[in-house]
Amino acid sequence: MCHQCALEDALTIYFDKLPHTTAEQLQPLRDALASNDHPQTGLVWLRKTSSARLLADAAESGTLISHETVDGFAVAGRHEAAAYLRHLLVSAGVLPDRDEHLAHVERHLAKITNQDPENALVLRAYCRWRVLPRLRRRARQRPPTDYITSWATRRISSAAAFLAWARRQGMPLKQVTQEAVDLWLSEGKSSRYNVRDFLVWTSHRGYSRHLLVPHRGKPDPAGMDDDQHWDTLQQCLHDHDLPLQVRVAGSLVLFYGQQVSRIAALNSSHLQTSGDRTYLVLDHVPVLLMPPLARLIKDLEARQPPHPIRSSAEAPRWLFPGQQPGQHSAPASIVRSLNQAGIHVNAGRTTALMNLAQDLPAAVLASLTGMHVVTAEQWHRRAAPDWSAYLAARRKAGHAPSDASLTVQTE
């Protein structure tokens, strides 16, 4: 049989075994599998994947499948299969879409509170009134990322670890002293400083005394040599031996200083054309692309990997599609690919932003790249020329410049 006929037979065998109520709920998934342009991918999914077996297990009870049903399998240790199944059901319209980043934080909180029920009340309050509102506000401004989810879970974990340590010392939260906080910080890794957000919240709420956790100082980021930076950018634009995704992601890092988490979330709606010009919307302002990069991005947009079901025509296509239906590639996966190609993300991004900050005002840099204006101002200060070494050399040579000459030279 051809692939399409084999798929129709496999669908009949698979779905006719399900309870009637569940089979009716999953009819959109069955239709989506049957209408895919690549029927062999549907065959592989039905016959060989753990997510298809997981769906059959979930349907055995005859009750309607929900996000909570899939969450139960994830908690039970079948995380990857549950994640793939969830995205498949959402793409087919069986389940409503939801913010998986928020859901991940809530699952993490539930895991922490189950392990430490004595501190569950204050941890839930901290998450409900401090952590989750900040995530929701940020999600209204820009798409959530894995980084911001990790930021939230690390702070919940640090708060739970500190409360458990204080309990072992015989100190309720209300009685914790500054000396105890300093001792806890000095005994562990620098990640313990993540507890700062929790203790600021507890002091404002009256759950604790005013306790100080200093900000951790961050060293200035190290960039690349200018020649190496330029050579690597030229390699991304013109080296056909590099994978297309690596060339595009590398160019966006090295030329526009983009974070990989934002590159991964780019889709076809971020591309605009006007005549023979192509623009990429990194924030709110379209950025004109150089012709070689514009061609690479258009080629990347045209390539879409096959999935068991086809995305709707209205849905924008990811420039970096992931393995799961309807999802973009994980930023960590793109970083690994770039590193394997010899493109060092942090150093390349630093050099790109330093170059941009030298030429653009902070407000323009923020609007073009999508960074916060405060962050743009920090980059602008880093890139500002330092005249102290020049002045010292002039004085040492006996040529102390006048105020007038300083003004001309500085300008």
mmCIF file of C-alpha atoms in Angstrom:
data_model
loop_
_atom_site.group_PDB
_atom_site.id
_atom_site.type_symbol
_atom_site.label_atom_id
_atom_site.label_comp_id
_atom_site.label_asym_id
_atom_site.label_seq_id
_atom_site.Cartn_x
_atom_site.Cartn_y
_atom_site.Cartn_z
ATOM 1 C CA MET A 1 0.000 0.000 0.000
ATOM 2 C CA CYS A 2 0.992 3.608 -0.440
ATOM 3 C CA HIS A 3 1.806 5.641 2.650
ATOM 4 C CA GLN A 4 -1.588 7.374 2.643
ATOM 5 C CA CYS A 5 -3.557 4.118 2.540
ATOM 6 C CA ALA A 6 -1.322 2.566 5.192
ATOM 7 C CA LEU A 7 -1.880 5.615 7.390
ATOM 8 C CA GLU A 8 -5.663 5.400 7.050
ATOM 9 C CA ASP A 9 -5.579 1.733 8.089
ATOM 10 C CA ALA A 10 -3.303 2.496 11.034
ATOM 11 C CA LEU A 11 -5.589 5.339 12.160
ATOM 12 C CA THR A 12 -8.612 3.041 12.055
ATOM 13 C CA ILE A 13 -6.837 0.392 14.129
ATOM 14 C CA TYR A 14 -5.526 2.922 16.668
ATOM 15 C CA PHE A 15 -8.617 5.066 17.230
ATOM 16 C CA ASP A 16 -11.231 2.295 17.044
ATOM 17 C CA LYS A 17 -9.656 0.739 20.135
ATOM 18 C CA LEU A 18 -10.271 3.867 22.206
ATOM 19 C CA PRO A 19 -13.372 4.424 24.364
ATOM 20 C CA HIS A 20 -16.121 6.195 22.461
ATOM 21 C CA THR A 21 -16.021 9.411 24.534
ATOM 22 C CA THR A 22 -12.268 9.811 24.159
ATOM 23 C CA ALA A 23 -12.351 8.894 20.465
ATOM 24 C CA GLU A 24 -14.851 11.696 19.855
ATOM 25 C CA GLN A 25 -12.656 14.189 21.709
ATOM 26 C CA LEU A 26 -9.617 13.083 19.656
ATOM 27 C CA GLN A 27 -11.386 13.307 16.291
ATOM 28 C CA PRO A 28 -9.590 16.586 15.400
ATOM 29 C CA LEU A 29 -6.272 14.839 15.965
ATOM 30 C CA ARG A 30 -7.327 11.942 13.762
ATOM 31 C CA ASP A 31 -8.382 14.334 11.007
ATOM 32 C CA ALA A 32 -5.124 16.279 11.283
ATOM 33 C CA LEU A 33 -3.042 13.096 11.045
ATOM 34 C CA ALA A 34 -5.019 11.903 8.011
ATOM 35 C CA SER A 35 -4.688 15.212 6.132
ATOM 36 C CA ASN A 36 -0.946 15.705 6.620
ATOM 37 C CA ASP A 37 1.184 16.207 3.513
ATOM 38 C CA HIS A 38 3.703 13.682 4.871
ATOM 39 C CA PRO A 39 1.682 10.558 5.769
ATOM 40 C CA GLN A 40 4.824 8.582 6.588
ATOM 41 C CA THR A 41 5.457 10.829 9.592
ATOM 42 C CA GLY A 42 1.996 9.982 10.910
ATOM 43 C CA LEU A 43 2.734 6.285 10.461
ATOM 44 C CA VAL A 44 5.968 6.575 12.384
ATOM 45 C CA TRP A 45 4.219 8.449 15.190
ATOM 46 C CA LEU A 46 1.414 5.884 15.520
ATOM 47 C CA ARG A 47 3.658 2.830 15.400
ATOM 48 C CA LYS A 48 6.917 3.760 17.055
ATOM 49 C CA THR A 49 6.650 6.702 19.448
ATOM 50 C CA SER A 50 6.209 6.722 23.197
ATOM 51 C CA SER A 51 3.824 9.699 22.957
ATOM 52 C CA ALA A 52 1.355 7.609 20.909
ATOM 53 C CA ARG A 53 1.526 4.876 23.544
ATOM 54 C CA LEU A 54 1.057 7.519 26.222
ATOM 55 C CA LEU A 55 -2.098 8.809 24.506
ATOM 56 C CA ALA A 56 -3.524 5.287 24.397
ATOM 57 C CA ASP A 57 -2.791 4.883 28.120
ATOM 58 C CA ALA A 58 -4.450 8.227 28.884
ATOM 59 C CA ALA A 59 -7.553 7.251 26.907
ATOM 60 C CA GLU A 60 -8.075 3.902 28.645
ATOM 61 C CA SER A 61 -10.150 5.399 31.460
ATOM 62 C CA GLY A 62 -12.696 6.791 29.010
ATOM 63 C CA THR A 63 -12.584 10.246 30.599
ATOM 64 C CA LEU A 64 -11.806 13.391 28.635
ATOM 65 C CA ILE A 65 -8.115 14.222 28.332
ATOM 66 C CA SER A 66 -7.003 17.555 29.803
ATOM 67 C CA HIS A 67 -3.778 19.396 30.493
ATOM 68 C CA GLU A 68 -3.934 18.004 34.020
ATOM 69 C CA THR A 69 -4.043 14.470 32.580
ATOM 70 C CA VAL A 70 -0.850 15.095 30.660
ATOM 71 C CA ASP A 71 0.703 16.800 33.703
ATOM 72 C CA GLY A 72 0.155 13.596 35.658
ATOM 73 C CA PHE A 73 2.245 11.608 33.185
ATOM 74 C CA ALA A 74 4.979 14.253 33.285
ATOM 75 C CA VAL A 75 5.157 14.060 37.080
ATOM 76 C CA ALA A 76 5.281 10.259 36.833
ATOM 77 C CA GLY A 77 8.549 10.444 34.900
ATOM 78 C CA ARG A 78 7.359 10.390 31.278
ATOM 79 C CA HIS A 79 8.243 14.021 30.767
ATOM 80 C CA GLU A 80 9.485 14.040 27.148
ATOM 81 C CA ALA A 81 6.612 11.926 25.836
ATOM 82 C CA ALA A 82 4.099 14.036 27.776
ATOM 83 C CA ALA A 83 5.565 17.300 26.412
ATOM 84 C CA TYR A 84 5.408 16.048 22.815
ATOM 85 C CA LEU A 85 1.857 14.751 23.273
ATOM 86 C CA ARG A 86 0.702 18.042 24.786
ATOM 87 C CA HIS A 87 2.036 20.103 21.858
ATOM 88 C CA LEU A 88 0.475 17.651 19.398
ATOM 89 C CA LEU A 89 -2.948 17.909 21.055
ATOM 90 C CA VAL A 90 -2.727 21.708 21.223
ATOM 91 C CA SER A 91 -1.703 21.958 17.556
ATOM 92 C CA ALA A 92 -4.638 19.747 16.558
ATOM 93 C CA GLY A 93 -7.089 21.804 18.618
ATOM 94 C CA VAL A 94 -7.918 19.016 21.077
ATOM 95 C CA LEU A 95 -6.540 20.988 24.040
ATOM 96 C CA PRO A 96 -6.517 24.776 24.461
ATOM 97 C CA ASP A 97 -3.208 26.571 24.327
ATOM 98 C CA ARG A 98 -1.669 27.597 27.633
ATOM 99 C CA ASP A 99 1.499 29.276 28.852
ATOM 100 C CA GLU A 100 3.783 26.317 29.472
ATOM 101 C CA HIS A 101 6.391 28.515 31.121
ATOM 102 C CA LEU A 102 3.954 29.508 33.853
ATOM 103 C CA ALA A 103 2.747 25.936 34.130
ATOM 104 C CA HIS A 104 6.335 24.753 34.578
ATOM 105 C CA VAL A 105 6.858 27.206 37.445
ATOM 106 C CA GLU A 106 3.626 26.075 39.100
ATOM 107 C CA ARG A 107 4.645 22.404 38.789
ATOM 108 C CA HIS A 108 8.030 23.246 40.282
ATOM 109 C CA LEU A 109 6.336 24.997 43.202
ATOM 110 C CA ALA A 110 4.082 21.982 43.789
ATOM 111 C CA LYS A 111 7.128 19.694 43.836
ATOM 112 C CA ILE A 112 8.973 21.933 46.306
ATOM 113 C CA THR A 113 6.005 22.306 48.661
ATOM 114 C CA ASN A 114 5.359 18.554 48.635
ATOM 115 C CA GLN A 115 8.935 18.039 49.773
ATOM 116 C CA ASP A 116 8.695 20.758 52.454
ATOM 117 C CA PRO A 117 5.069 21.004 53.643
ATOM 118 C CA GLU A 118 6.024 23.014 56.773
ATOM 119 C CA ASN A 119 7.023 25.998 54.624
ATOM 120 C CA ALA A 120 4.400 25.463 51.917
ATOM 121 C CA LEU A 121 2.200 28.382 53.009
ATOM 122 C CA VAL A 122 4.850 31.101 52.733
ATOM 123 C CA LEU A 123 6.339 29.605 49.551
ATOM 124 C CA ARG A 124 2.932 29.549 47.840
ATOM 125 C CA ALA A 125 2.301 33.139 48.893
ATOM 126 C CA TYR A 126 5.710 34.225 47.580
ATOM 127 C CA CYS A 127 5.073 32.530 44.260
ATOM 128 C CA ARG A 128 1.498 33.809 43.944
ATOM 129 C CA TRP A 129 2.143 37.437 44.884
ATOM 130 C CA ARG A 130 5.732 37.970 43.758
ATOM 131 C CA VAL A 131 7.012 35.496 41.174
ATOM 132 C CA LEU A 132 4.003 34.734 38.974
ATOM 133 C CA PRO A 133 2.795 38.373 38.629
ATOM 134 C CA ARG A 134 6.238 39.372 37.359
ATOM 135 C CA LEU A 135 6.201 36.552 34.824
ATOM 136 C CA ARG A 136 2.725 37.536 33.626
ATOM 137 C CA ARG A 137 3.684 41.205 33.247
ATOM 138 C CA ARG A 138 6.729 40.242 31.245
ATOM 139 C CA ALA A 139 4.703 37.844 29.068
ATOM 140 C CA ARG A 140 2.400 40.729 28.097
ATOM 141 C CA GLN A 141 5.408 42.644 26.780
ATOM 142 C CA ARG A 142 7.334 39.862 25.024
ATOM 143 C CA PRO A 143 7.152 36.068 24.588
ATOM 144 C CA PRO A 144 8.326 34.110 27.647
ATOM 145 C CA THR A 145 11.625 32.275 27.409
ATOM 146 C CA ASP A 146 13.287 29.311 29.093
ATOM 147 C CA TYR A 147 15.696 31.735 30.752
ATOM 148 C CA ILE A 148 12.978 33.659 32.589
ATOM 149 C CA THR A 149 11.378 30.365 33.657
ATOM 150 C CA SER A 150 14.718 29.224 35.048
ATOM 151 C CA TRP A 151 15.048 32.588 36.810
ATOM 152 C CA ALA A 152 11.746 31.955 38.609
ATOM 153 C CA THR A 153 12.401 28.334 39.576
ATOM 154 C CA ARG A 154 15.872 29.171 40.917
ATOM 155 C CA ARG A 155 14.412 31.781 43.251
ATOM 156 C CA ILE A 156 11.732 29.426 44.519
ATOM 157 C CA SER A 157 14.346 26.742 45.135
ATOM 158 C CA SER A 158 16.637 29.206 46.943
ATOM 159 C CA ALA A 159 13.775 30.374 49.160
ATOM 160 C CA ALA A 160 12.895 26.776 50.051
ATOM 161 C CA ALA A 161 16.540 25.919 50.779
ATOM 162 C CA PHE A 162 16.944 28.957 53.041
ATOM 163 C CA LEU A 163 13.756 28.201 54.976
ATOM 164 C CA ALA A 164 14.811 24.576 55.464
ATOM 165 C CA TRP A 165 18.253 25.690 56.696
ATOM 166 C CA ALA A 166 16.719 28.208 59.119
ATOM 167 C CA ARG A 167 14.415 25.531 60.497
ATOM 168 C CA ARG A 168 17.393 23.234 61.135
ATOM 169 C CA GLN A 169 19.001 26.099 63.066
ATOM 170 C CA GLY A 170 15.871 26.388 65.189
ATOM 171 C CA MET A 171 14.936 29.815 63.787
ATOM 172 C CA PRO A 172 11.456 30.635 62.490
ATOM 173 C CA LEU A 173 11.459 33.105 59.615
ATOM 174 C CA LYS A 174 10.316 35.931 61.900
ATOM 175 C CA GLN A 175 13.410 35.425 64.109
ATOM 176 C CA VAL A 176 16.049 35.135 61.379
ATOM 177 C CA THR A 177 18.820 37.685 61.929
ATOM 178 C CA GLN A 178 21.195 39.416 59.537
ATOM 179 C CA GLU A 179 24.050 37.377 61.040
ATOM 180 C CA ALA A 180 22.216 34.181 60.136
ATOM 181 C CA VAL A 181 21.702 35.363 56.565
ATOM 182 C CA ASP A 182 25.388 36.265 56.249
ATOM 183 C CA LEU A 183 26.371 32.843 57.601
ATOM 184 C CA TRP A 184 24.113 31.046 55.145
ATOM 185 C CA LEU A 185 25.491 33.027 52.219
ATOM 186 C CA SER A 186 29.094 32.365 53.233
ATOM 187 C CA GLU A 187 28.667 28.602 53.582
ATOM 188 C CA GLY A 188 27.444 27.819 50.080
ATOM 189 C CA LYS A 189 27.693 28.615 46.396
ATOM 190 C CA SER A 190 27.026 32.007 44.868
ATOM 191 C CA SER A 191 23.607 30.751 43.725
ATOM 192 C CA ARG A 192 22.440 31.268 47.313
ATOM 193 C CA TYR A 193 22.295 34.994 46.560
ATOM 194 C CA ASN A 194 19.126 34.230 44.577
ATOM 195 C CA VAL A 195 17.346 34.311 47.956
ATOM 196 C CA ARG A 196 17.571 38.116 47.869
ATOM 197 C CA ASP A 197 14.251 38.489 46.031
ATOM 198 C CA PHE A 198 12.479 36.287 48.591
ATOM 199 C CA LEU A 199 13.858 38.150 51.621
ATOM 200 C CA VAL A 200 12.997 41.542 50.116
ATOM 201 C CA TRP A 201 9.435 40.295 49.709
ATOM 202 C CA THR A 202 9.225 38.823 53.241
ATOM 203 C CA SER A 203 10.481 42.058 54.823
ATOM 204 C CA HIS A 204 7.933 44.145 52.874
ATOM 205 C CA ARG A 205 5.152 41.767 53.874
ATOM 206 C CA GLY A 206 6.179 41.673 57.522
ATOM 207 C CA TYR A 207 7.081 37.980 57.514
ATOM 208 C CA SER A 208 10.681 38.743 58.535
ATOM 209 C CA ARG A 209 12.955 41.494 59.743
ATOM 210 C CA HIS A 210 14.675 43.769 57.275
ATOM 211 C CA LEU A 211 17.386 41.471 55.923
ATOM 212 C CA LEU A 212 20.060 42.491 53.459
ATOM 213 C CA VAL A 213 21.422 40.289 50.678
ATOM 214 C CA PRO A 214 23.867 42.252 48.505
ATOM 215 C CA HIS A 215 23.723 42.161 44.730
ATOM 216 C CA ARG A 216 26.273 39.872 43.170
ATOM 217 C CA GLY A 217 28.766 41.819 41.131
ATOM 218 C CA LYS A 218 29.061 40.815 37.491
ATOM 219 C CA PRO A 219 32.343 41.129 35.609
ATOM 220 C CA ASP A 220 32.286 43.069 32.374
ATOM 221 C CA PRO A 221 31.622 40.668 29.489
ATOM 222 C CA ALA A 222 34.626 39.740 27.373
ATOM 223 C CA GLY A 223 34.363 40.207 23.620
ATOM 224 C CA MET A 224 36.142 38.870 20.562
ATOM 225 C CA ASP A 225 39.043 40.317 18.651
ATOM 226 C CA ASP A 226 37.660 42.616 15.943
ATOM 227 C CA ASP A 227 39.353 40.686 13.130
ATOM 228 C CA GLN A 228 38.088 37.367 14.476
ATOM 229 C CA HIS A 229 34.599 38.833 14.862
ATOM 230 C CA TRP A 230 34.565 40.054 11.262
ATOM 231 C CA ASP A 231 35.965 36.775 9.885
ATOM 232 C CA THR A 232 33.374 34.737 11.790
ATOM 233 C CA LEU A 233 30.544 36.948 10.507
ATOM 234 C CA GLN A 234 31.787 36.548 6.929
ATOM 235 C CA GLN A 235 31.921 32.795 7.461
ATOM 236 C CA CYS A 236 28.276 32.781 8.569
ATOM 237 C CA LEU A 237 27.211 34.798 5.536
ATOM 238 C CA HIS A 238 29.183 32.951 2.847
ATOM 239 C CA ASP A 239 30.314 29.488 4.079
ATOM 240 C CA HIS A 240 27.966 26.969 2.453
ATOM 241 C CA ASP A 241 29.456 24.103 4.478
ATOM 242 C CA LEU A 242 27.819 25.422 7.641
ATOM 243 C CA PRO A 243 24.197 24.384 8.369
ATOM 244 C CA LEU A 244 21.699 27.052 7.345
ATOM 245 C CA GLN A 245 20.331 27.467 10.874
ATOM 246 C CA VAL A 246 23.855 28.009 12.208
ATOM 247 C CA ARG A 247 24.574 30.636 9.551
ATOM 248 C CA VAL A 248 21.411 32.620 10.289
ATOM 249 C CA ALA A 249 21.637 32.382 14.091
ATOM 250 C CA GLY A 250 25.341 33.202 14.030
ATOM 251 C CA SER A 251 24.766 36.260 11.826
ATOM 252 C CA LEU A 252 22.041 37.590 14.122
ATOM 253 C CA VAL A 253 24.297 37.150 17.158
ATOM 254 C CA LEU A 254 27.417 38.635 15.547
ATOM 255 C CA PHE A 255 25.774 41.541 13.705
ATOM 256 C CA TYR A 256 22.782 42.516 15.858
ATOM 257 C CA GLY A 257 23.879 41.180 19.262
ATOM 258 C CA GLN A 258 20.674 39.178 19.658
ATOM 259 C CA GLN A 259 20.091 36.772 22.520
ATOM 260 C CA VAL A 260 19.684 33.188 21.349
ATOM 261 C CA SER A 261 16.401 32.881 23.259
ATOM 262 C CA ARG A 262 14.959 35.691 21.093
ATOM 263 C CA ILE A 263 16.446 34.268 17.904
ATOM 264 C CA ALA A 264 14.776 30.921 18.595
ATOM 265 C CA ALA A 265 11.365 32.633 18.917
ATOM 266 C CA LEU A 266 11.510 34.393 15.523
ATOM 267 C CA ASN A 267 8.782 33.436 13.067
ATOM 268 C CA SER A 268 7.576 34.430 9.617
ATOM 269 C CA SER A 269 5.572 37.357 11.007
ATOM 270 C CA HIS A 270 8.850 39.044 11.970
ATOM 271 C CA LEU A 271 9.848 39.293 8.301
ATOM 272 C CA GLN A 272 8.672 42.209 6.151
ATOM 273 C CA THR A 273 9.426 43.065 2.532
ATOM 274 C CA SER A 274 9.177 46.317 0.631
ATOM 275 C CA GLY A 275 10.208 46.092 -3.002
ATOM 276 C CA ASP A 276 13.562 44.350 -3.077
ATOM 277 C CA ARG A 277 14.294 45.161 0.576
ATOM 278 C CA THR A 278 13.786 42.738 3.445
ATOM 279 C CA TYR A 279 13.309 43.820 7.045
ATOM 280 C CA LEU A 280 13.439 41.865 10.299
ATOM 281 C CA VAL A 281 11.421 43.109 13.286
ATOM 282 C CA LEU A 282 13.552 42.439 16.351
ATOM 283 C CA ASP A 283 11.414 44.610 18.627
ATOM 284 C CA HIS A 284 9.017 47.256 17.249
ATOM 285 C CA VAL A 285 11.218 48.842 14.595
ATOM 286 C CA PRO A 286 11.902 46.913 11.333
ATOM 287 C CA VAL A 287 15.641 46.526 10.712
ATOM 288 C CA LEU A 288 16.866 46.522 7.116
ATOM 289 C CA LEU A 289 18.767 43.298 6.403
ATOM 290 C CA MET A 290 21.879 43.171 4.270
ATOM 291 C CA PRO A 291 21.126 41.183 1.072
ATOM 292 C CA PRO A 292 23.212 38.081 1.936
ATOM 293 C CA LEU A 293 21.498 37.703 5.314
ATOM 294 C CA ALA A 294 18.063 38.406 3.822
ATOM 295 C CA ARG A 295 18.564 35.533 1.353
ATOM 296 C CA LEU A 296 19.637 33.174 4.138
ATOM 297 C CA ILE A 297 16.599 33.986 6.275
ATOM 298 C CA LYS A 298 14.198 33.539 3.349
ATOM 299 C CA ASP A 299 15.762 30.159 2.582
ATOM 300 C CA LEU A 300 15.398 29.213 6.244
ATOM 301 C CA GLU A 301 11.746 30.266 6.289
ATOM 302 C CA ALA A 302 11.028 28.039 3.296
ATOM 303 C CA ARG A 303 12.422 24.943 5.032
ATOM 304 C CA GLN A 304 9.947 23.279 7.352
ATOM 305 C CA PRO A 305 10.566 19.814 8.847
ATOM 306 C CA PRO A 306 7.724 17.284 8.545
ATOM 307 C CA HIS A 307 5.535 16.636 11.586
ATOM 308 C CA PRO A 308 2.706 14.158 12.148
ATOM 309 C CA ILE A 309 0.165 16.966 11.754
ATOM 310 C CA ARG A 310 0.186 20.094 9.628
ATOM 311 C CA SER A 311 0.115 23.530 11.245
ATOM 312 C CA SER A 312 -2.809 25.760 10.363
ATOM 313 C CA ALA A 313 -2.353 28.108 7.443
ATOM 314 C CA GLU A 314 -2.896 31.125 9.706
ATOM 315 C CA ALA A 315 -0.189 30.152 12.191
ATOM 316 C CA PRO A 316 3.176 31.850 11.610
ATOM 317 C CA ARG A 317 6.003 29.481 10.809
ATOM 318 C CA TRP A 318 8.982 29.334 13.126
ATOM 319 C CA LEU A 319 12.300 30.214 11.522
ATOM 320 C CA PHE A 320 13.882 27.696 13.883
ATOM 321 C CA PRO A 321 11.239 24.963 14.243
ATOM 322 C CA GLY A 322 11.702 22.443 17.024
ATOM 323 C CA GLN A 323 11.155 18.734 17.266
ATOM 324 C CA GLN A 324 7.757 19.158 18.917
ATOM 325 C CA PRO A 325 4.733 20.211 16.837
ATOM 326 C CA GLY A 326 4.051 23.937 16.868
ATOM 327 C CA GLN A 327 7.136 24.747 18.953
ATOM 328 C CA HIS A 328 10.362 26.525 18.114
ATOM 329 C CA SER A 329 13.786 25.045 18.698
ATOM 330 C CA ALA A 330 15.189 25.144 22.218
ATOM 331 C CA PRO A 331 17.719 27.978 22.682
ATOM 332 C CA ALA A 332 20.170 25.551 24.280
ATOM 333 C CA SER A 333 20.100 23.436 21.119
ATOM 334 C CA ILE A 334 20.964 26.465 18.962
ATOM 335 C CA VAL A 335 23.788 27.436 21.330
ATOM 336 C CA ARG A 336 25.245 23.912 21.074
ATOM 337 C CA SER A 337 25.147 24.079 17.291
ATOM 338 C CA LEU A 338 26.859 27.474 17.276
ATOM 339 C CA ASN A 339 29.559 26.339 19.690
ATOM 340 C CA GLN A 340 30.209 23.218 17.639
ATOM 341 C CA ALA A 341 30.734 25.466 14.606
ATOM 342 C CA GLY A 342 33.267 27.551 16.544
ATOM 343 C CA ILE A 343 30.933 30.528 17.043
ATOM 344 C CA HIS A 344 31.212 31.665 20.661
ATOM 345 C CA VAL A 345 27.879 33.219 21.488
ATOM 346 C CA ASN A 346 28.694 35.340 24.549
ATOM 347 C CA ALA A 347 31.909 36.817 23.155
ATOM 348 C CA GLY A 348 30.377 37.422 19.716
ATOM 349 C CA ARG A 349 27.293 39.094 21.145
ATOM 350 C CA THR A 350 29.418 41.311 23.389
ATOM 351 C CA THR A 351 31.518 42.565 20.480
ATOM 352 C CA ALA A 352 28.429 43.178 18.351
ATOM 353 C CA LEU A 353 26.715 45.224 21.065
ATOM 354 C CA MET A 354 29.888 47.200 21.782
ATOM 355 C CA ASN A 355 30.126 48.110 18.095
ATOM 356 C CA LEU A 356 26.463 49.084 17.925
ATOM 357 C CA ALA A 357 26.652 51.093 21.155
ATOM 358 C CA GLN A 358 29.557 53.118 19.772
ATOM 359 C CA ASP A 359 27.476 54.212 16.774
ATOM 360 C CA LEU A 360 23.924 54.471 18.145
ATOM 361 C CA PRO A 361 22.305 56.401 21.012
ATOM 362 C CA ALA A 362 20.989 54.209 23.801
ATOM 363 C CA ALA A 363 17.324 54.826 22.904
ATOM 364 C CA VAL A 364 17.894 53.814 19.277
ATOM 365 C CA LEU A 365 19.900 50.756 20.297
ATOM 366 C CA ALA A 366 17.051 49.652 22.572
ATOM 367 C CA SER A 367 14.344 50.109 19.943
ATOM 368 C CA LEU A 368 16.294 48.270 17.241
ATOM 369 C CA THR A 369 17.538 45.290 19.252
ATOM 370 C CA GLY A 370 14.633 44.844 21.670
ATOM 371 C CA MET A 371 16.666 45.272 24.856
ATOM 372 C CA HIS A 372 15.499 47.433 27.744
ATOM 373 C CA VAL A 373 16.617 51.049 27.516
ATOM 374 C CA VAL A 374 18.450 50.743 30.855
ATOM 375 C CA THR A 375 20.430 47.811 29.468
ATOM 376 C CA ALA A 376 21.155 49.812 26.325
ATOM 377 C CA GLU A 377 22.487 52.660 28.466
ATOM 378 C CA GLN A 378 24.809 50.229 30.250
ATOM 379 C CA TRP A 379 26.193 49.047 26.926
ATOM 380 C CA HIS A 380 26.544 52.651 25.829
ATOM 381 C CA ARG A 381 28.641 53.423 28.909
ATOM 382 C CA ARG A 382 30.821 50.354 28.330
ATOM 383 C CA ALA A 383 31.447 51.399 24.741
ATOM 384 C CA ALA A 384 32.204 55.053 25.570
ATOM 385 C CA PRO A 385 35.846 55.917 24.840
ATOM 386 C CA ASP A 386 38.082 56.245 27.883
ATOM 387 C CA TRP A 387 40.359 59.265 27.486
ATOM 388 C CA SER A 388 42.271 58.791 30.744
ATOM 389 C CA ALA A 389 45.077 56.724 29.203
ATOM 390 C CA TYR A 390 45.470 59.257 26.378
ATOM 391 C CA LEU A 391 45.627 62.197 28.774
ATOM 392 C CA ALA A 392 48.145 60.435 31.008
ATOM 393 C CA ALA A 393 50.363 59.733 28.007
ATOM 394 C CA ARG A 394 50.140 63.355 26.871
ATOM 395 C CA ARG A 395 51.101 64.652 30.299
ATOM 396 C CA LYS A 396 53.987 62.206 30.537
ATOM 397 C CA ALA A 397 55.281 63.474 27.187
ATOM 398 C CA GLY A 398 55.041 67.047 28.435
ATOM 399 C CA HIS A 399 52.123 68.030 26.223
ATOM 400 C CA ALA A 400 49.366 68.745 28.697
ATOM 401 C CA PRO A 401 46.463 69.819 26.493
ATOM 402 C CA SER A 402 44.471 72.927 27.187
ATOM 403 C CA ASP A 403 40.769 72.839 27.957
ATOM 404 C CA ALA A 404 40.023 74.108 24.457
ATOM 405 C CA SER A 405 42.073 71.414 22.764
ATOM 406 C CA LEU A 406 40.489 68.784 25.016
ATOM 407 C CA THR A 407 37.058 69.914 23.903
ATOM 408 C CA VAL A 408 38.004 69.661 20.224
ATOM 409 C CA GLN A 409 39.673 66.267 20.655
ATOM 410 C CA THR A 410 36.779 64.863 22.640
ATOM 411 C CA GLU A 411 34.252 66.038 20.081
#
